[in-house]
Amino acid sequence: MPTSGAPRREERNQLLLALPRADYELLRPDLRDISLPHGEVLFEPQQRITHVYFPQHCVVSLLTPIAGESSVEVAIVGNEGMVGVGIFLGTGTSSMRAVSQVPDDARRLTVAAFRRALARGPALRRIMLRYTDTVVSQISQCAACNQRHCVEQRCARWFLMAHDRVGADQFALTQEFLGQMLDVQRPTVSTAAHRLQAMGAIRYRRGHVTVTDRSRLERASCVCYRAMVDDYARAFA
């Protein structure tokens, strides 16, 4: 018979794992396992948020809309975080579009259940305060990166961030979607991906990316990737 700790050992979301065991066990009955397909929209700007999401292996993009133009990615969320931070900040709607970018599994919690968990004790609130600070930092770093660094560096940074969150060397990603995330045309993404492939860092075929040499991918990236990793590590040290 499985032990009571088995579900926690299977948990991959870092925010949920940071909870004390007693808090996690109280929250667990309200968590629902779901699968997020590629392109699934979790919520739109100004739309009422009904659920928050804790990715397990999937990656969700947060995009800011621009009137008359395509949305621009400002952050990504994987198993290090939660989608729906606005609820923690006290708003009932989102200012961004949240869309599943790398399809896979997640855990979902109703807003009511999340608020009950916040009210039960200080642990979840402390964790969310630290996490929210890293989200703000990531948005700021991404804005600077998009202004200062070339597409190849930004592409390498994005692959590294996805690799960290998916927890596997291979993940699904189309060039069209990556181009939207990096705010460049598909041919530009294709050229950058081919350069990374030529140096042996990745293999990119038929909408699937395989990280073949992470150290080379890190060398191809800009300093922004390491800055984001270090910021998260400091927050949860």
mmCIF file of C-alpha atoms in Angstrom, residues 10-204:
data_model
loop_
_atom_site.group_PDB
_atom_site.id
_atom_site.type_symbol
_atom_site.label_atom_id
_atom_site.label_comp_id
_atom_site.label_asym_id
_atom_site.label_seq_id
_atom_site.Cartn_x
_atom_site.Cartn_y
_atom_site.Cartn_z
ATOM 1 C CA GLU A 10 5.665 12.600 -7.047
ATOM 2 C CA GLU A 11 5.068 16.365 -6.830
ATOM 3 C CA ARG A 12 7.215 18.384 -9.266
ATOM 4 C CA ASN A 13 6.008 21.925 -8.681
ATOM 5 C CA GLN A 14 8.604 23.769 -6.602
ATOM 6 C CA LEU A 15 6.140 26.099 -4.878
ATOM 7 C CA LEU A 16 4.035 23.179 -3.679
ATOM 8 C CA LEU A 17 7.154 21.313 -2.574
ATOM 9 C CA ALA A 18 8.266 24.372 -0.585
ATOM 10 C CA LEU A 19 5.134 24.120 1.568
ATOM 11 C CA PRO A 20 5.456 22.394 4.946
ATOM 12 C CA ARG A 21 4.120 18.846 4.686
ATOM 13 C CA ALA A 22 1.063 19.592 6.862
ATOM 14 C CA ASP A 23 0.077 22.567 4.662
ATOM 15 C CA TYR A 24 0.582 20.524 1.509
ATOM 16 C CA GLU A 25 -1.616 17.690 2.797
ATOM 17 C CA LEU A 26 -4.406 20.158 3.597
ATOM 18 C CA LEU A 27 -4.166 21.605 0.081
ATOM 19 C CA ARG A 28 -3.842 18.317 -1.806
ATOM 20 C CA PRO A 29 -7.540 17.287 -1.845
ATOM 21 C CA ASP A 30 -8.380 20.496 -3.733
ATOM 22 C CA LEU A 31 -5.676 20.025 -6.404
ATOM 23 C CA ARG A 32 -6.876 18.615 -9.725
ATOM 24 C CA ASP A 33 -4.540 16.963 -12.234
ATOM 25 C CA ILE A 34 -5.045 18.219 -15.776
ATOM 26 C CA SER A 35 -3.291 18.020 -19.133
ATOM 27 C CA LEU A 36 -2.698 21.271 -21.019
ATOM 28 C CA PRO A 37 -2.483 20.877 -24.816
ATOM 29 C CA HIS A 38 -0.369 23.189 -26.954
ATOM 30 C CA GLY A 39 -2.052 26.562 -27.418
ATOM 31 C CA GLU A 40 -4.572 26.150 -24.596
ATOM 32 C CA VAL A 41 -5.551 29.613 -23.332
ATOM 33 C CA LEU A 42 -5.857 29.623 -19.540
ATOM 34 C CA PHE A 43 -7.164 33.171 -19.369
ATOM 35 C CA GLU A 44 -7.321 36.358 -21.422
ATOM 36 C CA PRO A 45 -6.601 39.974 -20.378
ATOM 37 C CA GLN A 46 -9.383 41.479 -18.250
ATOM 38 C CA GLN A 47 -11.015 38.057 -17.960
ATOM 39 C CA ARG A 48 -12.081 36.832 -14.528
ATOM 40 C CA ILE A 49 -9.679 34.199 -13.220
ATOM 41 C CA THR A 50 -11.462 31.082 -11.956
ATOM 42 C CA HIS A 51 -8.433 28.834 -11.360
ATOM 43 C CA VAL A 52 -4.729 29.061 -10.604
ATOM 44 C CA TYR A 53 -2.311 26.546 -12.128
ATOM 45 C CA PHE A 54 0.771 24.782 -10.812
ATOM 46 C CA PRO A 55 2.677 23.357 -13.813
ATOM 47 C CA GLN A 56 4.295 19.961 -13.399
ATOM 48 C CA HIS A 57 6.014 19.436 -16.768
ATOM 49 C CA CYS A 58 4.281 21.992 -19.007
ATOM 50 C CA VAL A 59 5.379 25.562 -19.762
ATOM 51 C CA VAL A 60 2.942 28.481 -19.878
ATOM 52 C CA SER A 61 3.667 31.828 -21.529
ATOM 53 C CA LEU A 62 2.435 35.135 -20.127
ATOM 54 C CA LEU A 63 1.808 37.621 -22.915
ATOM 55 C CA THR A 64 0.997 41.316 -22.924
ATOM 56 C CA PRO A 65 -1.465 42.400 -25.633
ATOM 57 C CA ILE A 66 -0.768 45.350 -27.931
ATOM 58 C CA ALA A 67 -3.733 46.834 -29.804
ATOM 59 C CA GLY A 68 -3.591 45.944 -33.488
ATOM 60 C CA GLU A 69 -0.457 43.816 -33.086
ATOM 61 C CA SER A 70 0.492 40.368 -31.863
ATOM 62 C CA SER A 71 0.980 39.834 -28.152
ATOM 63 C CA VAL A 72 4.492 39.921 -26.688
ATOM 64 C CA GLU A 73 5.784 37.350 -24.220
ATOM 65 C CA VAL A 74 6.903 38.888 -20.924
ATOM 66 C CA ALA A 75 7.488 35.762 -18.805
ATOM 67 C CA ILE A 76 7.177 31.990 -18.773
ATOM 68 C CA VAL A 77 5.983 29.762 -15.959
ATOM 69 C CA GLY A 78 6.849 26.118 -15.416
ATOM 70 C CA ASN A 79 7.246 23.852 -12.436
ATOM 71 C CA GLU A 80 9.023 26.638 -10.542
ATOM 72 C CA GLY A 81 5.861 28.670 -10.153
ATOM 73 C CA MET A 82 2.144 29.361 -10.435
ATOM 74 C CA VAL A 83 -0.036 30.843 -13.161
ATOM 75 C CA GLY A 84 -2.515 33.346 -11.760
ATOM 76 C CA VAL A 85 -0.390 35.500 -9.460
ATOM 77 C CA GLY A 86 -2.936 38.307 -9.796
ATOM 78 C CA ILE A 87 -5.237 36.391 -7.445
ATOM 79 C CA PHE A 88 -2.554 36.467 -4.774
ATOM 80 C CA LEU A 89 -2.174 40.224 -5.340
ATOM 81 C CA GLY A 90 -5.880 40.721 -4.719
ATOM 82 C CA THR A 91 -7.221 41.154 -8.246
ATOM 83 C CA GLY A 92 -9.913 38.946 -9.741
ATOM 84 C CA THR A 93 -8.886 39.453 -13.369
ATOM 85 C CA SER A 94 -5.712 39.059 -15.380
ATOM 86 C CA SER A 95 -3.759 41.824 -17.067
ATOM 87 C CA MET A 96 -2.073 39.269 -19.354
ATOM 88 C CA ARG A 97 -2.865 36.372 -21.652
ATOM 89 C CA ALA A 98 -1.749 32.967 -20.355
ATOM 90 C CA VAL A 99 -1.284 30.236 -22.955
ATOM 91 C CA SER A 100 0.178 26.743 -22.786
ATOM 92 C CA GLN A 101 3.349 26.733 -24.850
ATOM 93 C CA VAL A 102 4.970 23.362 -24.107
ATOM 94 C CA PRO A 103 2.102 20.896 -23.603
ATOM 95 C CA ASP A 104 2.036 18.551 -20.620
ATOM 96 C CA ASP A 105 0.527 18.149 -17.170
ATOM 97 C CA ALA A 106 -0.316 20.636 -14.429
ATOM 98 C CA ARG A 107 -2.338 20.860 -11.234
ATOM 99 C CA ARG A 108 -5.248 23.240 -10.974
ATOM 100 C CA LEU A 109 -6.826 24.881 -7.949
ATOM 101 C CA THR A 110 -10.002 26.940 -7.805
ATOM 102 C CA VAL A 111 -9.565 30.537 -6.735
ATOM 103 C CA ALA A 112 -11.769 29.868 -3.705
ATOM 104 C CA ALA A 113 -9.571 26.934 -2.614
ATOM 105 C CA PHE A 114 -6.408 29.001 -3.130
ATOM 106 C CA ARG A 115 -7.790 31.829 -0.982
ATOM 107 C CA ARG A 116 -8.769 29.358 1.728
ATOM 108 C CA ALA A 117 -5.211 28.016 1.711
ATOM 109 C CA LEU A 118 -3.818 31.552 2.059
ATOM 110 C CA ALA A 119 -6.097 32.147 5.035
ATOM 111 C CA ARG A 120 -5.088 28.924 6.820
ATOM 112 C CA GLY A 121 -1.634 30.105 7.791
ATOM 113 C CA PRO A 122 1.419 32.164 6.806
ATOM 114 C CA ALA A 123 3.440 29.502 4.921
ATOM 115 C CA LEU A 124 1.783 29.794 1.502
ATOM 116 C CA ARG A 125 1.673 33.590 1.754
ATOM 117 C CA ARG A 126 5.432 33.762 2.459
ATOM 118 C CA ILE A 127 6.177 31.479 -0.485
ATOM 119 C CA MET A 128 3.943 33.484 -2.816
ATOM 120 C CA LEU A 129 5.544 36.780 -1.775
ATOM 121 C CA ARG A 130 8.976 35.441 -2.699
ATOM 122 C CA TYR A 131 7.729 33.925 -5.935
ATOM 123 C CA THR A 132 5.876 37.069 -7.007
ATOM 124 C CA ASP A 133 9.097 39.036 -6.595
ATOM 125 C CA THR A 134 10.879 36.642 -8.977
ATOM 126 C CA VAL A 135 8.085 37.047 -11.545
ATOM 127 C CA VAL A 136 8.508 40.837 -11.476
ATOM 128 C CA SER A 137 12.254 40.353 -11.848
ATOM 129 C CA GLN A 138 11.799 37.983 -14.788
ATOM 130 C CA ILE A 139 9.512 40.443 -16.586
ATOM 131 C CA SER A 140 12.075 43.225 -16.113
ATOM 132 C CA GLN A 141 14.970 41.036 -17.261
ATOM 133 C CA CYS A 142 13.070 39.837 -20.334
ATOM 134 C CA ALA A 143 12.261 43.428 -21.313
ATOM 135 C CA ALA A 144 15.962 44.350 -21.122
ATOM 136 C CA CYS A 145 16.992 41.167 -22.942
ATOM 137 C CA ASN A 146 14.599 41.808 -25.836
ATOM 138 C CA GLN A 147 16.105 45.280 -26.266
ATOM 139 C CA ARG A 148 19.790 44.431 -25.974
ATOM 140 C CA HIS A 149 20.479 40.893 -27.163
ATOM 141 C CA CYS A 150 20.384 39.194 -30.538
ATOM 142 C CA VAL A 151 17.775 36.613 -31.526
ATOM 143 C CA GLU A 152 20.230 33.709 -31.264
ATOM 144 C CA GLN A 153 21.066 34.598 -27.650
ATOM 145 C CA ARG A 154 17.411 35.078 -26.768
ATOM 146 C CA CYS A 155 16.502 31.808 -28.459
ATOM 147 C CA ALA A 156 19.188 29.978 -26.452
ATOM 148 C CA ARG A 157 17.914 31.631 -23.258
ATOM 149 C CA TRP A 158 14.369 30.522 -23.996
ATOM 150 C CA PHE A 159 15.443 26.922 -24.687
ATOM 151 C CA LEU A 160 17.356 26.850 -21.395
ATOM 152 C CA MET A 161 14.399 28.196 -19.436
ATOM 153 C CA ALA A 162 12.083 25.634 -21.044
ATOM 154 C CA HIS A 163 14.602 22.838 -20.428
ATOM 155 C CA ASP A 164 14.729 23.736 -16.728
ATOM 156 C CA ARG A 165 10.963 23.684 -16.392
ATOM 157 C CA VAL A 166 10.077 20.642 -18.488
ATOM 158 C CA GLY A 167 12.645 18.410 -16.806
ATOM 159 C CA ALA A 168 13.402 16.500 -20.019
ATOM 160 C CA ASP A 169 15.847 16.926 -22.887
ATOM 161 C CA GLN A 170 13.087 16.883 -25.527
ATOM 162 C CA PHE A 171 9.953 19.008 -25.690
ATOM 163 C CA ALA A 172 7.412 20.076 -28.305
ATOM 164 C CA LEU A 173 7.693 23.580 -29.758
ATOM 165 C CA THR A 174 6.868 24.946 -33.207
ATOM 166 C CA GLN A 175 8.935 27.651 -34.895
ATOM 167 C CA GLU A 176 5.784 29.721 -35.409
ATOM 168 C CA PHE A 177 5.085 29.769 -31.696
ATOM 169 C CA LEU A 178 8.685 30.475 -30.738
ATOM 170 C CA GLY A 179 8.722 33.342 -33.232
ATOM 171 C CA GLN A 180 5.663 34.814 -31.553
ATOM 172 C CA MET A 181 7.321 34.477 -28.150
ATOM 173 C CA LEU A 182 10.515 36.184 -29.331
ATOM 174 C CA ASP A 183 8.558 38.717 -31.446
ATOM 175 C CA VAL A 184 10.387 37.841 -34.670
ATOM 176 C CA GLN A 185 9.417 36.255 -37.989
ATOM 177 C CA ARG A 186 9.645 32.499 -38.511
ATOM 178 C CA PRO A 187 12.650 32.697 -40.910
ATOM 179 C CA THR A 188 14.608 34.580 -38.230
ATOM 180 C CA VAL A 189 13.807 31.886 -35.652
ATOM 181 C CA SER A 190 14.742 29.190 -38.155
ATOM 182 C CA THR A 191 18.129 30.793 -38.772
ATOM 183 C CA ALA A 192 18.835 31.109 -35.040
ATOM 184 C CA ALA A 193 17.765 27.508 -34.388
ATOM 185 C CA HIS A 194 19.947 26.228 -37.229
ATOM 186 C CA ARG A 195 22.970 28.049 -35.787
ATOM 187 C CA LEU A 196 22.383 26.504 -32.370
ATOM 188 C CA GLN A 197 22.000 23.130 -34.040
ATOM 189 C CA ALA A 198 25.182 23.606 -36.081
ATOM 190 C CA MET A 199 27.170 24.210 -32.880
ATOM 191 C CA GLY A 200 25.767 20.983 -31.415
ATOM 192 C CA ALA A 201 23.669 22.610 -28.690
ATOM 193 C CA ILE A 202 20.242 21.414 -29.871
ATOM 194 C CA ARG A 203 18.445 19.307 -32.450
ATOM 195 C CA TYR A 204 15.271 20.830 -33.883
#
